[in-house]
Short mmCIF file of C-alpha atoms in Angstrom, two decimals:
data_model
loop_
_atom_site.label_atom_id
_atom_site.label_comp_id
_atom_site.label_asym_id
_atom_site.label_seq_id
_atom_site.Cartn_x
_atom_site.Cartn_y
_atom_site.Cartn_z
CA PHE A 1 70.75 -36.71 -16.96
CA VAL A 2 69.46 -35.91 -20.43
CA ARG A 3 65.85 -36.71 -21.28
CA ALA A 4 65.53 -35.28 -24.83
CA VAL A 5 67.81 -33.95 -27.59
CA ARG A 6 66.49 -32.29 -30.74
CA GLU A 7 68.28 -30.75 -33.72
CA ASP A 8 67.13 -27.40 -35.03
CA PRO A 9 65.19 -27.91 -38.29
CA VAL A 10 66.93 -24.97 -39.98
CA VAL A 11 70.56 -24.92 -38.77
CA ARG A 12 72.40 -28.20 -38.84
CA GLY A 13 74.42 -28.89 -35.70
CA LEU A 14 72.33 -26.55 -33.52
CA LEU A 15 71.06 -28.84 -30.76
CA TYR A 16 68.65 -28.39 -27.87
CA ALA A 17 68.78 -30.67 -24.83
CA GLY A 18 66.25 -31.14 -22.05
CA THR A 19 67.70 -32.54 -18.84
CA GLU A 20 66.53 -33.46 -15.37
CA LYS A 21 67.03 -29.86 -14.21
CA GLY A 22 66.72 -27.63 -17.24
CA MET A 23 67.62 -26.69 -20.82
CA PHE A 24 70.88 -26.54 -22.76
CA VAL A 25 71.97 -25.53 -26.26
CA SER A 26 74.93 -26.57 -28.40
CA TYR A 27 76.12 -24.68 -31.49
CA ASP A 28 78.66 -27.32 -32.57
CA ASP A 29 76.74 -30.58 -32.85
CA GLY A 30 77.10 -31.38 -29.16
CA GLY A 31 80.79 -30.57 -28.73
CA GLU A 32 80.05 -27.89 -26.11
CA TRP A 33 76.85 -27.06 -24.23
CA GLN A 34 75.56 -23.84 -22.67
CA SER A 35 72.62 -23.21 -20.37
CA LEU A 36 69.37 -22.16 -22.04
CA ASP A 37 67.26 -21.94 -18.87
CA LEU A 38 66.55 -18.19 -19.06
CA ASN A 39 63.38 -17.84 -16.93
CA LEU A 40 62.59 -21.56 -17.00
CA PRO A 41 62.35 -22.95 -13.44
CA ALA A 42 64.54 -25.85 -12.34
CA VAL A 43 62.36 -28.66 -13.63
CA PRO A 44 62.69 -31.93 -15.57
CA VAL A 45 62.27 -31.34 -19.31
CA THR A 46 60.57 -34.37 -20.80
CA ASP A 47 60.29 -33.42 -24.48
CA LEU A 48 61.18 -30.70 -27.01
CA ARG A 49 59.86 -29.66 -30.38
CA ALA A 50 61.11 -26.86 -32.65
CA ARG A 51 58.43 -25.35 -34.88
CA ARG A 52 59.05 -22.35 -37.12
CA ASP A 53 60.75 -19.77 -34.87
CA SER A 54 59.70 -21.27 -31.53
CA LEU A 55 60.83 -24.12 -29.32
CA ALA A 56 58.09 -25.89 -27.34
CA VAL A 57 59.18 -27.40 -24.01
CA ALA A 58 57.27 -30.06 -22.07
CA THR A 59 58.09 -30.26 -18.36
CA GLN A 60 57.23 -32.68 -15.61
CA GLY A 61 54.78 -30.88 -13.34
CA ARG A 62 55.47 -27.24 -14.38
CA ALA A 63 53.32 -26.87 -17.52
CA PHE A 64 54.34 -26.28 -21.15
CA TRP A 65 56.78 -23.50 -22.02
CA VAL A 66 57.65 -21.91 -25.36
CA LEU A 67 60.91 -20.18 -26.25
CA ASP A 68 60.19 -17.54 -28.90
CA ASP A 69 62.57 -15.93 -31.40
CA VAL A 70 64.71 -19.04 -31.93
CA TRP A 71 65.96 -17.31 -35.10
CA LEU A 72 68.29 -15.40 -32.79
CA LEU A 73 70.05 -18.61 -31.77
CA ARG A 74 70.33 -19.63 -35.42
CA GLN A 75 72.40 -16.51 -36.18
CA ALA A 76 74.82 -16.92 -33.25
CA ARG A 77 78.50 -17.01 -34.31
CA ASP A 78 81.71 -16.75 -32.27
CA GLU A 79 83.06 -13.97 -34.46
CA LEU A 80 80.09 -11.70 -33.67
CA ALA A 81 81.46 -11.18 -30.16
CA ALA A 82 84.32 -9.13 -31.63
CA LYS A 83 81.99 -6.54 -33.20
CA ALA A 84 81.38 -3.31 -31.25
CA VAL A 85 77.72 -3.37 -32.31
CA HIS A 86 75.84 -6.24 -33.93
CA LEU A 87 72.20 -6.21 -34.99
CA TYR A 88 70.50 -9.56 -35.61
CA ALA A 89 68.33 -9.81 -38.71
CA PRO A 90 64.67 -10.43 -37.86
CA PRO A 91 62.63 -12.80 -40.02
CA PRO A 92 59.77 -11.55 -42.24
CA TRP A 93 57.23 -10.03 -39.87
CA GLN A 94 53.48 -9.89 -40.34
CA LEU A 95 51.37 -6.85 -39.66
CA GLY A 96 48.54 -7.57 -37.26
CA LYS A 97 47.04 -6.66 -33.94
CA ALA A 98 48.04 -8.32 -30.69
CA GLY A 99 45.63 -10.77 -29.09
CA GLY A 100 44.00 -10.51 -25.69
CA GLU A 101 45.91 -10.43 -22.43
CA ALA A 102 46.75 -13.66 -20.62
CA GLY A 103 44.56 -14.63 -17.69
CA ASP A 104 45.55 -16.27 -14.42
CA PHE A 105 47.79 -19.32 -14.89
CA GLU A 106 48.02 -18.69 -18.64
CA GLY A 107 51.14 -18.13 -20.70
CA GLU A 108 51.44 -14.79 -22.48
CA ASN A 109 51.49 -14.96 -26.28
CA PRO A 110 54.08 -12.95 -28.23
CA GLY A 111 52.98 -9.45 -29.11
CA ALA A 112 52.61 -8.00 -32.57
CA ASP A 113 55.72 -5.80 -32.22
CA LEU A 114 58.88 -6.63 -34.15
CA PRO A 115 61.75 -7.56 -31.78
CA LEU A 116 65.14 -6.10 -32.65
CA TYR A 117 68.02 -7.83 -30.86
CA TYR A 118 71.38 -6.08 -30.75
CA TYR A 119 74.69 -6.89 -29.08
CA LEU A 120 77.01 -4.31 -27.50
CA LYS A 121 80.57 -5.48 -26.95
CA ASP A 122 81.41 -2.81 -24.39
CA GLU A 123 79.51 -0.82 -21.80
CA LEU A 124 78.62 2.66 -23.04
CA ASP A 125 79.56 5.84 -21.22
CA ASP A 126 76.78 7.48 -19.22
CA ASP A 127 76.53 10.37 -21.68
CA ALA A 128 76.64 8.14 -24.79
CA GLU A 129 73.50 7.81 -26.88
CA LEU A 130 72.22 4.70 -28.60
CA VAL A 131 69.96 5.28 -31.58
CA ILE A 132 67.74 2.81 -33.44
CA GLU A 133 66.45 3.93 -36.83
CA ILE A 134 63.95 2.33 -39.19
CA LEU A 135 64.36 3.23 -42.87
CA ASP A 136 61.90 2.57 -45.67
CA GLY A 137 62.73 1.22 -49.11
CA SER A 138 63.86 4.63 -50.36
CA GLY A 139 66.31 5.05 -47.47
CA ALA A 140 64.23 7.67 -45.63
CA VAL A 141 64.17 7.41 -41.82
CA ILE A 142 60.57 6.81 -40.78
CA ARG A 143 61.20 6.13 -37.09
CA ARG A 144 63.99 7.14 -34.74
CA MET A 145 64.29 5.83 -31.20
CA SER A 146 66.91 7.09 -28.76
CA SER A 147 68.12 5.85 -25.41
CA LYS A 148 68.01 9.47 -24.22
CA GLU A 149 64.91 11.47 -23.41
CA GLY A 150 64.24 14.15 -26.03
CA GLU A 151 61.88 17.10 -26.43
CA GLN A 152 59.12 14.88 -27.82
CA GLU A 153 59.21 12.60 -24.77
CA ARG A 154 59.33 15.52 -22.33
CA CYS A 155 56.34 17.07 -24.07
CA GLU A 156 54.34 13.83 -23.96
CA LEU A 157 55.02 13.44 -20.24
CA GLY A 158 54.08 17.07 -19.65
CA ASN A 159 50.71 16.51 -21.34
CA GLU A 160 50.07 13.26 -19.50
CA ASP A 161 46.49 12.55 -18.47
CA PRO A 162 46.62 11.96 -14.68
CA ARG A 163 43.93 9.31 -15.06
CA ARG A 164 45.88 7.46 -17.76
CA PRO A 165 49.58 7.65 -16.91
CA ILE A 166 52.05 6.73 -19.65
CA GLU A 167 55.32 4.85 -19.34
CA LEU A 168 57.84 5.64 -22.03
CA GLU A 169 60.41 2.98 -22.85
CA TYR A 170 63.86 3.65 -24.21
CA PRO A 171 66.29 1.25 -25.94
CA GLU A 172 68.54 -0.60 -23.53
CA VAL A 173 72.28 0.12 -23.47
CA GLU A 174 73.51 -2.81 -21.41
CA GLN A 175 76.75 -4.57 -22.31
CA GLY A 176 75.85 -7.80 -24.11
CA LEU A 177 72.50 -8.69 -25.69
CA ASN A 178 69.65 -6.18 -25.68
CA ARG A 179 66.16 -6.15 -27.19
CA TRP A 180 63.97 -3.34 -28.46
CA GLN A 181 60.49 -3.84 -29.88
CA TRP A 182 59.29 -1.75 -32.82
CA ASN A 183 55.52 -1.29 -32.84
CA MET A 184 55.46 -1.21 -36.65
CA LYS A 185 54.47 2.44 -36.66
CA SER A 186 56.07 5.53 -38.16
CA GLU A 187 57.37 8.52 -36.20
CA ASP A 188 55.16 9.86 -33.43
CA ILE A 189 52.76 12.70 -34.07
CA ARG A 190 54.21 16.06 -33.15
CA CYS A 191 53.71 16.99 -29.50
CA ILE A 192 53.19 20.58 -28.32
CA ASP A 193 52.61 21.72 -24.76
CA LYS A 194 49.14 21.94 -23.25
CA VAL A 195 47.31 19.87 -25.83
CA MET A 196 45.34 16.85 -24.60
CA VAL A 197 45.51 14.18 -27.32
CA HIS A 198 43.44 11.33 -25.89
CA GLY A 199 44.43 8.91 -28.65
CA GLY A 200 48.12 9.21 -27.81
CA TYR A 201 51.05 10.20 -29.99
CA ASP A 202 51.75 6.98 -31.91
CA GLY A 203 52.12 7.44 -35.63
CA PRO A 204 50.18 5.23 -38.08
CA SER A 205 51.14 1.67 -39.00
CA VAL A 206 53.59 1.19 -41.84
CA ALA A 207 52.74 -0.55 -45.11
CA PRO A 208 54.08 -3.97 -46.11
CA GLY A 209 57.46 -3.77 -47.81
CA ARG A 210 61.23 -3.87 -47.36
CA TYR A 211 62.74 -1.97 -44.44
CA THR A 212 66.15 -1.45 -42.87
CA ALA A 213 66.93 -1.30 -39.16
CA ARG A 214 70.09 0.48 -38.00
CA VAL A 215 71.63 0.62 -34.53
CA THR A 216 74.29 3.24 -33.75
CA ALA A 217 76.20 3.48 -30.47
CA GLY A 218 79.66 4.64 -29.41
CA GLY A 219 80.70 5.59 -32.91
CA ALA A 220 79.86 2.16 -34.34
CA SER A 221 76.75 0.98 -36.16
CA ASP A 222 75.22 -2.06 -37.79
CA GLU A 223 72.16 -2.50 -39.99
CA VAL A 224 70.01 -5.26 -41.43
CA THR A 225 67.18 -5.42 -43.94
CA PHE A 226 63.93 -7.26 -43.36
CA GLU A 227 60.47 -7.58 -44.82
CA VAL A 228 57.12 -6.53 -43.36
CA LEU A 229 54.29 -8.72 -44.63
CA LYS A 230 50.63 -7.81 -44.77
CA ASP A 231 48.21 -9.13 -42.18
CA PRO A 232 47.41 -12.72 -43.32
CA ARG A 233 43.73 -12.06 -42.56
CA SER A 234 43.63 -9.23 -45.10
CA PHE A 235 42.41 -9.68 -48.67
CA ALA A 236 43.52 -6.19 -49.74
CA THR A 237 45.47 -5.83 -52.98
CA ALA A 238 48.88 -4.20 -53.23
CA ASP A 239 47.29 -1.04 -54.66
CA GLU A 240 44.75 -0.89 -51.83
CA LEU A 241 47.48 -1.30 -49.23
CA ARG A 242 49.54 1.44 -50.87
CA ASP A 243 46.54 3.76 -50.93
CA TRP A 244 45.80 2.91 -47.28
CA ALA A 245 49.34 3.85 -46.21
CA GLU A 246 49.26 7.06 -48.26
CA THR A 247 45.92 8.06 -46.74
CA LEU A 248 47.25 7.46 -43.24
CA ALA A 249 50.30 9.60 -44.05
CA ARG A 250 48.01 12.36 -45.31
CA VAL A 251 46.00 12.37 -42.08
CA LYS A 252 49.18 12.41 -40.01
CA ASP A 253 50.71 15.25 -42.07
CA THR A 254 47.52 17.27 -41.70
CA MET A 255 47.50 16.75 -37.95
CA ASN A 256 51.16 17.74 -37.69
CA ASP A 257 50.41 20.89 -39.71
CA VAL A 258 47.49 21.70 -37.41
CA LEU A 259 49.64 21.33 -34.30
CA ALA A 260 52.48 23.33 -35.87
CA GLY A 261 49.99 26.09 -36.70
CA LEU A 262 48.65 26.09 -33.16
CA ASP A 263 52.16 26.25 -31.74
CA ALA A 264 53.04 29.20 -33.97
CA ALA A 265 49.82 31.03 -33.05
CA ARG A 266 50.53 30.60 -29.36
CA LYS A 267 54.08 31.89 -29.80
CA ALA A 268 52.78 34.93 -31.69
CA ARG A 269 50.28 35.61 -28.91
CA ALA A 270 53.02 35.39 -26.29
CA GLN A 271 55.20 37.81 -28.29
CA ILE A 272 52.33 40.30 -28.55
CA ASP A 273 51.61 39.95 -24.83
CA GLU A 274 55.24 40.72 -24.00
CA LEU A 275 55.30 43.77 -26.26
CA MET A 276 52.10 45.14 -24.74
CA MET A 277 53.40 44.63 -21.21
CA ASN A 278 56.47 46.74 -21.96
CA HIS A 279 55.00 49.43 -24.24
CA ASP A 280 51.88 51.56 -23.85
CA ASP A 281 51.28 52.83 -27.35
CA PRO A 282 47.85 52.81 -29.08
CA ARG A 283 49.58 51.86 -32.34
CA LEU A 284 50.50 48.61 -30.57
CA THR A 285 47.78 48.06 -27.98
CA ASP A 286 44.78 48.40 -30.32
CA PRO A 287 45.88 45.83 -32.97
CA GLY A 288 47.54 43.80 -30.21
CA ALA A 289 44.33 43.34 -28.23
CA ALA A 290 42.44 42.49 -31.41
CA ALA A 291 45.11 39.96 -32.43
CA ILE A 292 45.05 38.24 -29.04
CA ALA A 293 41.25 38.01 -29.11
CA ALA A 294 41.34 36.58 -32.64
CA ILE A 295 44.02 34.02 -31.73
CA ASP A 296 42.07 33.02 -28.60
CA ASN A 297 38.97 32.36 -30.71
CA TRP A 298 40.98 30.52 -33.37
CA GLU A 299 42.70 28.31 -30.79
CA GLN A 300 39.34 27.08 -29.48
CA GLN A 301 38.49 25.73 -32.94
CA ILE A 302 41.74 23.75 -33.08
CA THR A 303 41.87 22.11 -29.66
CA GLN A 304 39.42 21.67 -26.77
CA LEU A 305 40.90 23.72 -23.93
CA LYS A 306 38.39 22.31 -21.41
CA HIS A 307 39.70 18.76 -21.74
CA GLU A 308 41.71 17.81 -18.66
CA THR A 309 41.19 14.05 -18.64
CA TYR A 310 39.86 11.51 -21.14
CA GLU A 311 36.42 11.46 -19.47
CA ASP A 312 35.97 15.11 -20.48
CA GLU A 313 35.37 13.94 -24.04
CA ASP A 314 31.82 13.11 -22.94
CA ALA A 315 31.24 16.66 -21.73
CA TRP A 316 33.11 18.89 -24.18
CA ALA A 317 33.26 18.57 -27.96
CA THR A 318 36.47 17.23 -29.52
CA MET A 319 37.95 19.80 -31.89
CA LEU A 320 40.01 19.53 -35.08
CA ASP A 321 43.13 17.96 -33.57
CA GLY A 322 41.21 15.20 -31.78
CA GLN A 323 38.98 14.55 -34.78
CA LEU A 324 42.03 13.99 -36.99
CA ARG A 325 43.55 11.69 -34.37
CA TYR A 326 40.35 9.65 -34.21
CA LEU A 327 40.07 9.41 -37.99
CA MET A 328 43.67 8.19 -38.28
CA ASP A 329 43.01 5.46 -35.72
CA VAL A 330 39.82 4.34 -37.48
CA ILE A 331 41.59 4.04 -40.85
CA ASP A 332 44.58 2.32 -39.26
CA GLU A 333 42.63 -0.25 -37.28
CA SER A 334 40.14 -0.96 -40.10
CA GLY A 335 42.92 -1.73 -42.56
CA ALA A 336 42.82 -1.59 -46.34
CA PRO A 337 40.89 -0.69 -48.37
CA VAL A 338 40.03 2.80 -47.09
CA THR A 339 36.25 3.22 -46.85
CA ASP A 340 34.33 5.92 -48.71
CA GLY A 341 33.15 7.29 -45.38
CA ALA A 342 36.72 7.75 -44.16
CA ARG A 343 37.68 9.54 -47.38
CA THR A 344 34.69 11.88 -47.07
CA ARG A 345 35.57 12.67 -43.48
CA LEU A 346 39.19 13.38 -44.39
CA THR A 347 38.02 15.75 -47.13
CA ASP A 348 35.80 17.56 -44.62
CA LEU A 349 38.58 17.90 -42.03
CA SER A 350 41.11 19.00 -44.65
CA GLU A 351 38.70 21.71 -45.81
CA SER A 352 38.18 22.78 -42.20
CA TRP A 353 41.94 23.12 -41.77
CA ARG A 354 42.19 25.12 -44.99
CA ARG A 355 39.66 27.61 -43.59
CA ARG A 356 41.59 27.84 -40.33
CA GLN A 357 44.77 28.60 -42.31
CA LEU A 358 42.98 31.43 -44.14
CA GLU A 359 41.89 32.81 -40.77
CA LEU A 360 45.51 32.84 -39.63
CA ARG A 361 46.50 34.80 -42.70
CA ASP A 362 43.73 37.30 -41.98
CA ILE A 363 45.05 37.69 -38.42
CA THR A 364 48.52 38.30 -39.84
CA ASP A 365 47.36 40.83 -42.45
CA ASN A 366 44.89 42.73 -40.27
CA PHE A 367 46.55 42.69 -36.85
CA ILE A 368 50.12 41.32 -36.83
CA ALA A 369 51.29 43.33 -39.84
CA PRO A 370 50.46 46.68 -38.13
CA ILE A 371 52.22 45.44 -35.00
CA ASN A 372 55.31 44.55 -37.00
CA ARG A 373 55.30 47.95 -38.72
CA TRP A 374 55.18 49.61 -35.30
CA ALA A 375 57.94 47.27 -34.01
CA ALA A 376 60.12 48.17 -37.01
CA SER A 377 59.67 51.88 -36.29
CA GLU A 378 60.73 51.26 -32.71
CA GLU A 379 63.60 48.98 -33.78
CA LEU A 380 62.08 46.02 -31.94
CA GLY A 381 61.80 42.36 -32.93
CA HIS A 382 58.90 41.37 -35.14
CA VAL A 383 56.03 39.00 -34.33
CA VAL A 384 55.95 35.72 -36.23
CA ARG A 385 53.65 35.73 -39.26
CA LEU A 386 50.91 33.07 -39.28
CA GLY A 387 49.30 30.90 -41.92
CA GLU A 388 52.29 30.80 -44.27
CA THR A 389 53.36 27.16 -43.82
#
């Protein structure tokens, strides 16, 4: 029997019912009812209350429960079932950090991530890819998430700290309703092999503003726009928030440039090694040995090669890549406005990177250029030039 019936405060005719053995929902003012138990145990529901985007449930003997994301139910329509792909529009979402973890016998609060619910009419083929994209106000893609493992994910797993294993999550591709949570961050930092980034690969948080989410699967797509609001605890102005986001982007771009430069230097070193293994010519071996020694020394200023696990940070100095990662996290977590100390540190690290770029050009001019002249005379492939990005 029914103990409580409540109408949704936003959508007229959307009813919730608590019965002797569970929960039900009606989309047509009580004409038809469907189960809304989800993970709720079989228990008498004694009272209900809808508040904002949540539905609080009082039970007899099994504690209080809360159904989050009721906005999803408010958008349900029969005609949506005919669409190949449907993406539900999330409500305005506030930036902010998640609270502490739930203890024993405590309910878990919703996280800070933005939930994206999407419906797939049909089951996808095994080789089909589902892609979720987040676009900013200008239409630029700032985050792309795929149901398939890509080079970035393989690289991150290859660099995994054995003491701090990572679990990568991919968007679901099940027939019916799926959910993916966006962590409100831009694209991951570039990953290259054999670099221990203790802070992880997450990009920085996005700024408040209008965004678009797009889901593409099986040749069909759907998109919705939504708004990201600033953290309600922040007193930062719009200009300060804009400057904060631009500063974060600058740190991220610098770090990506550093990692790209390191990757190129390592490739050049490998090319020189291969040439020297196959050719014994002083015109190659002399500048080749000098180039390898110079690249080895340069590499040690970019990344700490002795780091094998996060505890090694206490024993071996963090180099340029890790310092940039740390600075980005400090600016991100502190929020707007950016402090003078953070700006000074960014200036210092940017200048350090500029000097490292000049060193790469010197390696190219003094060592790689002679190697390439020799390779041209022997009709062999050239070694990549460094410091030109």
